[in-house]
Coordinates of N, CA and C in Angstrom, one line a residue:
Chain A
X1 N 17.2 74.7 47.5 CA 16.0 74.1 46.9 C 16.3 73.0 46.0
X2 N 15.2 72.5 45.4 CA 15.3 71.3 44.5 C 16.0 71.8 43.2
X3 N 16.9 70.9 42.7 CA 17.5 71.1 41.4 C 17.3 69.9 40.5
X4 N 16.6 70.1 39.4 CA 16.3 69.0 38.5 C 17.1 69.2 37.2
X5 N 17.9 68.2 36.8 CA 18.7 68.2 35.6 C 18.1 67.2 34.6
X6 N 18.0 67.6 33.3 CA 17.4 66.8 32.3 C 18.3 66.6 31.1
X7 N 18.4 65.4 30.6 CA 19.3 65.1 29.5 C 18.6 64.0 28.6
X8 N 18.8 64.1 27.3 CA 19.6 65.1 26.6 C 18.7 66.4 26.4
X9 N 19.3 67.4 25.8 CA 18.5 68.6 25.5 C 17.8 68.5 24.2
X10 N 18.4 67.7 23.3 CA 17.7 67.4 22.0 C 17.8 65.9 21.7
X11 N 16.8 65.4 21.1 CA 16.8 63.9 20.8 C 16.1 63.7 19.4
X12 N 16.8 63.1 18.5 CA 16.2 62.8 17.2 C 16.2 61.3 17.1
X13 N 15.0 60.8 16.8 CA 14.8 59.3 16.6 C 14.1 59.0 15.4
X14 N 14.3 57.8 14.8 CA 13.6 57.3 13.7 C 12.2 56.8 14.1
X15 N 11.2 57.1 13.3 CA 9.9 56.7 13.6 C 9.9 55.2 13.9
X16 N 9.2 54.8 15.0 CA 9.2 53.4 15.3 C 10.2 53.0 16.4
X17 N 11.3 53.8 16.5 CA 12.3 53.5 17.5 C 11.8 54.1 18.9
X18 N 12.6 53.8 19.9 CA 12.3 54.2 21.3 C 13.1 55.5 21.6
X19 N 12.5 56.3 22.5 CA 13.1 57.5 23.0 C 13.2 57.4 24.5
X20 N 14.3 57.8 25.1 CA 14.5 57.8 26.5 C 15.1 59.2 27.0
X21 N 14.4 59.8 27.9 CA 14.8 61.0 28.5 C 15.1 60.8 30.0
X22 N 16.2 61.3 30.5 CA 16.6 61.1 31.9 C 16.6 62.4 32.7
X23 N 16.2 62.3 33.9 CA 16.3 63.4 34.9 C 16.8 63.0 36.2
X24 N 17.6 63.9 36.8 CA 18.1 63.6 38.2 C 17.6 64.8 39.0
X25 N 17.4 64.5 40.3 CA 16.9 65.5 41.3 C 17.9 65.5 42.5
X26 N 17.8 66.6 43.2 CA 18.8 66.7 44.3 C 18.2 66.5 45.7
X27 N 16.9 66.8 45.9 CA 16.3 66.7 47.2 C 15.7 65.4 47.4
X28 N 16.2 64.6 48.4 CA 15.7 63.3 48.6 C 14.3 63.3 49.2
X29 N 13.8 64.4 49.6 CA 12.4 64.5 50.1 C 11.4 64.6 49.0
X30 N 11.8 64.8 47.8 CA 10.9 64.9 46.6 C 10.2 63.5 46.5
X31 N 8.9 63.6 46.2 CA 8.2 62.3 46.2 C 7.2 62.3 45.0
X32 N 7.2 63.3 44.2 CA 6.2 63.3 43.1 C 6.9 63.8 41.8
X33 N 6.8 63.0 40.7 CA 7.6 63.3 39.5 C 6.7 63.2 38.3
X34 N 6.2 64.4 37.8 CA 5.4 64.4 36.6 C 6.2 64.7 35.3
X35 N 5.7 64.3 34.2 CA 6.2 64.6 32.9 C 5.2 65.4 32.1
X36 N 5.7 66.4 31.4 CA 4.8 67.2 30.6 C 5.3 67.2 29.1
X37 N 4.4 67.3 28.2 CA 4.7 67.4 26.8 C 4.2 68.7 26.3
X38 N 5.0 69.5 25.6 CA 4.6 70.8 25.1 C 4.8 70.8 23.6
X39 N 3.8 70.9 22.9 CA 3.8 71.1 21.4 C 4.0 72.5 21.1
X40 N 4.6 72.8 19.9 CA 4.9 74.2 19.6 C 3.8 75.1 19.7
X41 N 4.0 76.2 20.5 CA 3.0 77.2 20.7 C 1.8 76.8 21.6
X42 N 1.9 75.7 22.2 CA 0.8 75.2 23.1 C 1.2 75.2 24.6
X43 N 0.3 74.9 25.4 CA 0.6 74.8 26.9 C 1.2 73.4 27.2
X44 N 2.0 73.3 28.2 CA 2.4 72.0 28.6 C 1.3 71.1 29.1
X45 N 1.3 69.8 28.7 CA 0.2 68.9 29.0 C 0.8 67.8 29.8
X46 N 0.2 67.4 30.9 CA 0.7 66.3 31.7 C 0.4 65.0 31.0
X47 N 1.5 64.2 30.8 CA 1.3 62.9 30.1 C 1.4 61.7 31.0
X48 N 2.2 61.8 32.1 CA 2.3 60.7 33.0 C 3.0 61.3 34.3
X49 N 2.7 60.6 35.4 CA 3.4 61.0 36.6 C 3.6 59.8 37.5
X50 N 4.6 59.9 38.4 CA 4.9 58.8 39.3 C 5.2 59.3 40.7
X51 N 4.8 58.5 41.7 CA 5.1 58.9 43.0 C 6.1 57.9 43.6
X52 N 6.7 58.4 44.7 CA 7.9 57.7 45.2 C 7.7 56.3 45.7
X53 N 6.4 55.9 45.9 CA 6.1 54.6 46.4 C 6.0 53.6 45.3
X54 N 6.2 54.0 44.1 CA 6.1 53.2 42.9 C 7.4 53.3 42.1
X55 N 7.9 52.1 41.6 CA 9.2 52.2 40.8 C 9.0 52.3 39.3
X56 N 7.8 52.0 38.8 CA 7.5 52.1 37.4 C 6.1 52.3 37.1
X57 N 5.7 53.0 36.1 CA 4.3 53.2 35.7 C 4.3 53.3 34.2
X58 N 3.3 52.6 33.6 CA 3.2 52.6 32.2 C 1.8 53.0 31.7
X59 N 1.7 53.7 30.6 CA 0.4 54.1 30.0 C 0.6 54.0 28.5
X60 N 0.2 52.9 27.9 CA 0.3 52.6 26.5 C 1.8 52.6 26.1
X61 N 2.1 53.6 25.2 CA 3.5 53.6 24.7 C 4.5 54.4 25.6
X62 N 3.9 54.9 26.7 CA 4.8 55.8 27.6 C 5.0 55.1 28.9
X63 N 6.2 55.1 29.4 CA 6.5 54.6 30.7 C 7.4 55.5 31.5
X64 N 7.4 55.5 32.8 CA 8.3 56.2 33.6 C 8.9 55.3 34.6
X65 N 10.2 55.4 34.9 CA 10.8 54.6 35.9 C 11.4 55.5 36.9
X66 N 11.5 55.1 38.2 CA 12.0 55.9 39.2 C 13.0 55.1 40.0
X67 N 14.2 55.7 40.3 CA 15.2 55.1 41.1 C 15.5 56.1 42.3
X68 N 14.8 55.8 43.4 CA 14.9 56.8 44.6 C 16.4 56.8 45.1
X69 N 17.0 55.6 45.1 CA 18.4 55.6 45.7 C 19.3 56.5 44.9
X70 N 19.2 56.4 43.6 CA 20.1 57.2 42.8 C 19.5 58.5 42.5
X71 N 18.3 58.8 42.9 CA 17.6 60.1 42.6 C 17.6 60.4 41.2
X72 N 17.1 59.4 40.4 CA 16.8 59.8 39.0 C 15.6 59.0 38.5
X73 N 15.0 59.6 37.5 CA 13.8 59.0 36.9 C 13.8 59.3 35.3
X74 N 13.2 58.4 34.6 CA 13.3 58.4 33.2 C 12.0 58.3 32.5
X75 N 11.8 58.9 31.3 CA 10.6 58.7 30.5 C 11.0 57.9 29.3
X76 N 10.2 56.9 29.0 CA 10.5 56.0 27.9 C 9.3 56.0 26.9
X77 N 9.5 56.3 25.7 CA 8.5 56.3 24.7 C 8.8 55.2 23.7
X78 N 8.0 54.3 23.5 CA 8.2 53.2 22.6 C 7.4 53.4 21.3
X79 N 7.9 52.8 20.2 CA 7.2 52.9 18.9 C 6.9 54.3 18.6
X80 N 7.9 55.2 18.6 CA 7.6 56.6 18.4 C 6.9 56.9 17.1
X81 N 6.1 58.0 17.1 CA 5.3 58.4 16.0 C 5.6 59.9 15.8
X82 N 5.4 60.4 14.6 CA 5.6 61.8 14.3 C 4.9 62.8 15.3
X83 N 3.8 62.4 15.8 CA 3.0 63.2 16.7 C 3.7 63.2 18.1
X84 N 4.7 62.4 18.3 CA 5.4 62.5 19.6 C 6.5 63.6 19.6
X85 N 6.7 64.2 18.4 CA 7.6 65.3 18.3 C 7.1 66.5 19.2
X86 N 7.9 66.9 20.1 CA 7.5 68.0 21.1 C 8.7 68.2 22.0
X87 N 8.5 69.2 22.9 CA 9.4 69.4 24.0 C 8.8 68.7 25.3
X88 N 9.7 67.9 25.9 CA 9.2 67.2 27.1 C 10.0 67.7 28.3
X89 N 9.2 68.0 29.4 CA 9.7 68.5 30.6 C 9.5 67.5 31.8
X90 N 10.5 67.3 32.6 CA 10.3 66.5 33.8 C 10.3 67.5 34.9
X91 N 9.7 67.1 36.1 CA 9.6 68.0 37.2 C 9.6 67.1 38.5
X92 N 9.8 67.8 39.6 CA 9.8 67.1 40.9 C 9.2 68.0 42.0
X93 N 8.6 67.4 42.9 CA 8.1 68.2 44.1 C 8.0 67.3 45.3
X94 N 7.9 68.0 46.4 CA 7.7 67.2 47.7 C 6.5 67.7 48.4
X95 N 6.0 66.9 49.3 CA 4.7 67.2 50.0 C 4.9 68.4 50.9
X96 N 4.1 69.4 50.6 CA 4.0 70.7 51.3 C 2.7 71.4 51.0
X97 N 2.5 72.5 51.6 CA 1.2 73.1 51.3 C 1.2 73.8 50.0
X98 N 2.4 74.0 49.4 CA 2.4 74.8 48.1 C 2.6 73.9 46.9
X99 N 3.2 72.7 47.1 CA 3.4 71.7 46.0 C 4.1 72.4 44.8
X100 N 5.1 73.2 45.1 CA 5.8 73.8 44.0 C 6.6 72.7 43.2
X101 N 6.5 72.9 41.8 CA 7.3 72.0 41.0 C 8.6 72.6 40.5
X102 N 9.6 71.8 40.6 CA 10.9 72.2 40.0 C 11.1 71.5 38.7
X103 N 11.2 72.3 37.6 CA 11.3 71.7 36.3 C 12.7 71.5 35.8
X104 N 12.8 70.5 34.9 CA 14.1 70.4 34.1 C 14.0 71.3 33.0
X105 N 15.1 71.5 32.3 CA 15.2 72.5 31.2 C 14.5 72.0 29.9
X106 N 14.1 70.8 29.8 CA 13.4 70.3 28.6 C 14.2 69.6 27.6
X107 N 13.6 68.7 26.9 CA 14.2 67.9 25.9 C 13.3 68.0 24.6
X108 N 13.9 68.5 23.5 CA 13.2 68.6 22.2 C 13.4 67.3 21.5
X109 N 12.3 66.6 21.3 CA 12.3 65.3 20.6 C 11.7 65.5 19.2
X110 N 12.5 65.0 18.3 CA 12.1 65.1 16.9 C 12.0 63.6 16.4
X111 N 10.9 63.2 15.9 CA 10.7 61.9 15.3 C 10.7 62.0 13.8
X112 N 11.7 61.4 13.2 CA 11.9 61.4 11.7 C 11.1 60.3 11.1
X113 N 10.3 60.8 10.1 CA 9.5 59.8 9.4 C 10.3 58.9 8.4
Chain B
X1 N -16.4 69.4 35.4 CA -14.9 69.3 35.3 C -14.3 70.7 35.4
X2 N -13.0 70.7 35.7 CA -12.3 71.9 35.9 C -11.8 72.5 34.6
X3 N -11.8 73.8 34.5 CA -11.2 74.5 33.3 C -10.5 75.7 33.8
X4 N -9.5 76.1 33.1 CA -8.7 77.3 33.4 C -8.7 78.2 32.2
X5 N -8.8 79.5 32.4 CA -8.9 80.5 31.4 C -7.8 81.5 31.6
X6 N -7.2 82.0 30.5 CA -6.3 83.1 30.6 C -6.6 84.1 29.5
X7 N -6.5 85.3 29.8 CA -6.6 86.4 28.8 C -5.8 87.6 29.1
X8 N -5.3 88.3 28.1 CA -5.6 88.0 26.7 C -4.7 86.8 26.2
X9 N -5.0 86.3 25.0 CA -4.2 85.2 24.5 C -2.8 85.8 24.0
X10 N -2.9 87.0 23.4 CA -1.6 87.6 22.9 C -1.7 89.1 23.3
X11 N -0.5 89.7 23.4 CA -0.5 91.1 23.8 C 0.9 91.6 23.3
X12 N 0.8 92.8 22.7 CA 2.0 93.6 22.3 C 1.9 94.9 23.0
X13 N 3.0 95.1 23.8 CA 3.0 96.3 24.7 C 4.3 97.1 24.5
X14 N 4.3 98.4 24.6 CA 5.6 99.2 24.6 C 6.3 99.1 25.9
X15 N 7.6 99.2 25.8 CA 8.4 99.3 27.1 C 7.9 100.5 27.9
X16 N 7.8 100.2 29.2 CA 7.4 101.2 30.2 C 5.9 101.2 30.4
X17 N 5.1 100.5 29.6 CA 3.6 100.4 29.8 C 3.3 99.5 30.9
X18 N 2.1 99.6 31.5 CA 1.6 98.7 32.5 C 1.1 97.4 31.9
X19 N 1.0 96.4 32.8 CA 0.5 95.0 32.4 C -0.5 94.5 33.4
X20 N -1.5 93.8 32.9 CA -2.4 93.0 33.7 C -2.8 91.8 32.9
X21 N -2.4 90.6 33.5 CA -2.9 89.4 32.9 C -3.7 88.6 33.9
X22 N -4.8 88.0 33.4 CA -5.8 87.4 34.3 C -5.9 85.9 34.0
X23 N -6.1 85.2 35.1 CA -6.3 83.8 35.1 C -7.4 83.4 36.0
X24 N -8.4 82.6 35.5 CA -9.5 82.2 36.3 C -9.7 80.7 36.2
X25 N -10.0 80.0 37.2 CA -10.3 78.6 37.3 C -11.7 78.4 37.6
X26 N -12.3 77.4 36.9 CA -13.7 77.0 37.1 C -13.8 75.6 37.5
X27 N -14.8 75.3 38.3 CA -15.1 73.9 38.7 C -14.3 73.3 39.9
X28 N -13.7 74.2 40.6 CA -13.0 73.8 41.8 C -12.9 74.9 42.8
X29 N -12.7 74.6 44.0 CA -12.6 75.7 45.0 C -11.3 75.5 45.8
X30 N -10.8 76.7 46.2 CA -9.5 76.8 47.0 C -8.4 76.1 46.3
X31 N -8.2 76.4 45.0 CA -7.0 75.8 44.3 C -5.7 76.5 44.7
X32 N -4.6 75.8 44.5 CA -3.3 76.4 44.5 C -3.2 77.0 43.1
X33 N -2.6 78.2 43.0 CA -2.4 78.8 41.7 C -1.0 79.3 41.5
X34 N -0.6 79.2 40.3 CA 0.9 79.5 40.0 C 1.0 80.3 38.7
X35 N 1.9 81.2 38.6 CA 2.3 81.9 37.4 C 3.7 81.5 37.0
X36 N 3.8 81.1 35.8 CA 5.1 80.7 35.2 C 5.4 81.6 34.0
X37 N 6.7 81.8 33.7 CA 7.1 82.5 32.5 C 8.0 81.6 31.7
X38 N 7.8 81.6 30.4 CA 8.7 80.8 29.5 C 9.2 81.7 28.4
X39 N 10.5 81.9 28.4 CA 11.1 82.7 27.4 C 11.2 81.8 26.1
X40 N 11.3 82.4 25.0 CA 11.3 81.7 23.7 C 12.4 80.5 23.7
X41 N 11.9 79.3 23.5 CA 12.8 78.2 23.4 C 13.4 77.8 24.7
X42 N 12.9 78.2 25.8 CA 13.4 77.9 27.1 C 12.5 77.2 28.0
X43 N 12.9 77.0 29.3 CA 12.1 76.2 30.2 C 11.1 77.1 31.0
X44 N 10.5 76.5 32.0 CA 9.5 77.1 32.8 C 10.0 77.7 34.1
X45 N 9.8 79.0 34.2 CA 10.3 79.7 35.4 C 9.1 80.0 36.3
X46 N 9.1 79.5 37.5 CA 8.0 79.9 38.5 C 8.2 81.3 38.9
X47 N 7.2 82.1 38.8 CA 7.2 83.5 39.2 C 6.5 83.7 40.6
X48 N 5.3 83.3 40.7 CA 4.5 83.4 41.9 C 3.6 82.2 42.1
X49 N 3.3 82.0 43.4 CA 2.3 81.0 43.7 C 1.4 81.5 44.8
X50 N 0.2 80.9 44.9 CA -0.7 81.3 45.9 C -1.5 80.1 46.4
X51 N -1.6 79.9 47.7 CA -2.3 78.8 48.3 C -3.7 79.3 48.8
X52 N -4.0 80.6 48.7 CA -5.3 81.1 49.2 C -5.5 82.5 48.9
X53 N -6.7 83.0 49.0 CA -7.0 84.4 48.8 C -6.0 85.3 49.5
X54 N -5.4 86.3 48.8 CA -4.5 87.2 49.4 C -3.2 86.7 49.8
X55 N -2.9 85.4 49.6 CA -1.6 84.8 49.9 C -0.8 84.7 48.7
X56 N 0.3 85.4 48.6 CA 1.1 85.4 47.4 C 2.6 85.2 47.8
X57 N 3.2 84.2 47.2 CA 4.7 84.0 47.4 C 5.4 84.3 46.1
X58 N 6.5 85.0 46.2 CA 7.3 85.3 45.0 C 8.5 84.5 45.0
X59 N 8.8 84.0 43.8 CA 10.0 83.1 43.6 C 11.2 83.9 43.1
X60 N 10.9 84.9 42.3 CA 12.0 85.6 41.6 C 11.8 87.1 41.8
X61 N 12.7 87.8 42.4 CA 12.5 89.3 42.5 C 12.6 90.0 41.1
X62 N 11.6 90.8 40.8 CA 11.6 91.4 39.5 C 10.5 92.5 39.5
X63 N 10.2 93.1 38.4 CA 9.2 94.2 38.4 C 7.8 93.7 38.2
X64 N 7.6 92.4 38.4 CA 6.2 91.9 38.3 C 5.6 91.7 39.7
X65 N 4.3 91.7 39.8 CA 3.6 91.4 41.0 C 2.4 90.6 40.7
X66 N 1.9 89.9 41.7 CA 0.7 89.1 41.6 C -0.3 89.4 42.7
X67 N -1.6 89.1 42.4 CA -2.6 89.3 43.4 C -3.6 88.2 43.2
X68 N -4.3 87.9 44.3 CA -5.4 86.9 44.2 C -6.6 87.5 44.9
X69 N -7.4 88.3 44.2 CA -8.5 89.0 44.9 C -9.7 88.1 45.2
X70 N -9.8 87.0 44.4 CA -10.9 86.0 44.7 C -10.3 84.6 44.6
X71 N -11.1 83.7 45.1 CA -10.6 82.3 45.3 C -10.0 81.7 44.0
X72 N -10.7 82.0 42.9 CA -10.3 81.3 41.6 C -9.8 82.3 40.6
X73 N -9.3 83.4 41.1 CA -8.7 84.5 40.2 C -7.3 84.8 40.6
X74 N -6.4 84.8 39.6 CA -5.0 85.1 39.9 C -4.6 86.1 38.8
X75 N -4.0 87.2 39.2 CA -3.7 88.3 38.3 C -2.2 88.6 38.4
X76 N -1.6 88.8 37.3 CA -0.1 89.1 37.2 C -0.1 90.6 36.6
X77 N 0.7 91.4 37.3 CA 0.8 92.8 36.9 C 2.2 93.3 36.9
X78 N 2.3 94.5 36.2 CA 3.5 95.2 36.2 C 3.2 96.7 36.0
X79 N 3.9 97.5 36.7 CA 3.7 99.0 36.5 C 4.4 99.5 35.3
X80 N 5.6 98.9 35.0 CA 6.4 99.4 33.8 C 7.1 98.2 33.2
X81 N 6.7 97.8 32.0 CA 7.3 96.6 31.4 C 8.7 96.9 30.9
X82 N 9.5 95.8 30.9 CA 10.8 95.8 30.3 C 10.9 94.9 29.1
X83 N 11.9 95.1 28.3 CA 12.0 94.2 27.1 C 12.1 92.8 27.5
X84 N 12.8 92.6 28.6 CA 13.0 91.2 29.1 C 11.8 90.5 29.7
X85 N 10.7 91.3 29.8 CA 9.4 90.7 30.2 C 8.7 89.9 29.1
X86 N 9.2 90.0 27.9 CA 8.6 89.3 26.8 C 8.7 87.8 27.1
X87 N 7.6 87.1 26.7 CA 7.6 85.6 26.9 C 6.2 85.1 26.9
X88 N 6.1 83.8 27.2 CA 4.9 83.1 27.3 C 4.5 82.9 28.7
X89 N 3.4 83.5 29.2 CA 3.0 83.5 30.6 C 1.9 82.4 30.8
X90 N 2.2 81.5 31.6 CA 1.3 80.4 31.9 C 0.9 80.4 33.3
X91 N -0.4 80.2 33.5 CA -1.1 80.1 34.8 C -1.3 78.6 35.0
X92 N -1.1 78.1 36.2 CA -1.4 76.7 36.4 C -2.2 76.6 37.8
X93 N -2.9 75.5 37.9 CA -3.6 75.3 39.1 C -3.5 73.8 39.6
X94 N -3.7 73.6 40.9 CA -3.7 72.3 41.4 C -4.8 72.3 42.5
X95 N -5.4 71.1 42.7 CA -6.4 71.0 43.8 C -5.6 71.0 45.1
X96 N -6.2 71.8 46.1 CA -5.5 71.8 47.3 C -5.3 70.5 47.9
X97 N -4.0 70.2 48.3 CA -3.7 68.9 48.8 C -3.2 67.9 47.7
X98 N -3.1 68.4 46.5 CA -2.6 67.5 45.4 C -1.4 68.2 44.7
X99 N -0.5 67.4 44.2 CA 0.7 67.9 43.6 C 0.5 68.2 42.1
X100 N -0.5 67.6 41.5 CA -0.7 67.6 40.1 C -1.1 69.0 39.6
X101 N -0.3 69.6 38.7 CA -0.6 70.9 38.2 C -1.1 70.8 36.7
X102 N -2.1 71.7 36.4 CA -2.6 71.8 35.1 C -2.4 73.2 34.6
X103 N -2.0 73.3 33.3 CA -1.7 74.6 32.8 C -2.9 75.2 32.0
X104 N -2.9 76.5 32.1 CA -3.9 77.3 31.2 C -3.3 77.4 29.8
X105 N -4.0 78.0 28.9 CA -3.6 78.2 27.5 C -2.5 79.2 27.3
X106 N -2.2 80.0 28.3 CA -1.1 81.0 28.2 C -1.4 82.3 27.5
X107 N -0.6 83.3 27.9 CA -0.6 84.6 27.2 C 0.8 84.8 26.6
X108 N 0.8 85.1 25.3 CA 2.1 85.4 24.7 C 2.2 86.9 24.7
X109 N 3.3 87.4 25.4 CA 3.5 88.8 25.6 C 4.8 89.2 24.8
X110 N 4.6 90.3 24.0 CA 5.8 90.8 23.3 C 5.9 92.3 23.7
X111 N 7.1 92.6 24.3 CA 7.3 94.0 24.7 C 8.3 94.6 23.7
X112 N 7.9 95.7 23.1 CA 8.7 96.4 22.1 C 9.3 97.7 22.5

């Protein structure tokens, strides 16, 4: 099955700096890559996703890049703010009738004021 | 718009007791449904998924079971809870034919 690895496991950044989280996947058939943000005690919330026919997608301060050849994708957060502090999960899936997601282990991001 | 409900929100149960967690989705039909467990400070482990009424697939062998008695209802059960069953149980749904999953508010289970 699909194996998704996520790095780093923890990330501390100064407010206003950028944060980058990287994920690799093993199954070349995977074609959908979402990112979720989970605040303490809350449910994971989808913040951005990308499909394999696109190399980059941006939504305000958040961007995701995908390199299909290398089988890795990254989340970029610019101008970080304290409210960006959370655990971020990447995931991957391929087209099938179940659309199961394989999740990375998560990255705890702390934005220092 | 679609909404997903889970209850109870929190639950404290003794070891060996039964369990029933419920998840319901509103505003959509024939969704794919998923049960995940998240241990404290850990990632998301897929337990079960369902692509239709009565269709259940298990990802991890354990003392839990799942059922889907109605199109938009997904139930997670156990006959005898173990200490290791403690965690945050999340139900998720996706529209049939779409990869995007949305999570419910979760049930926090503590087994003592």
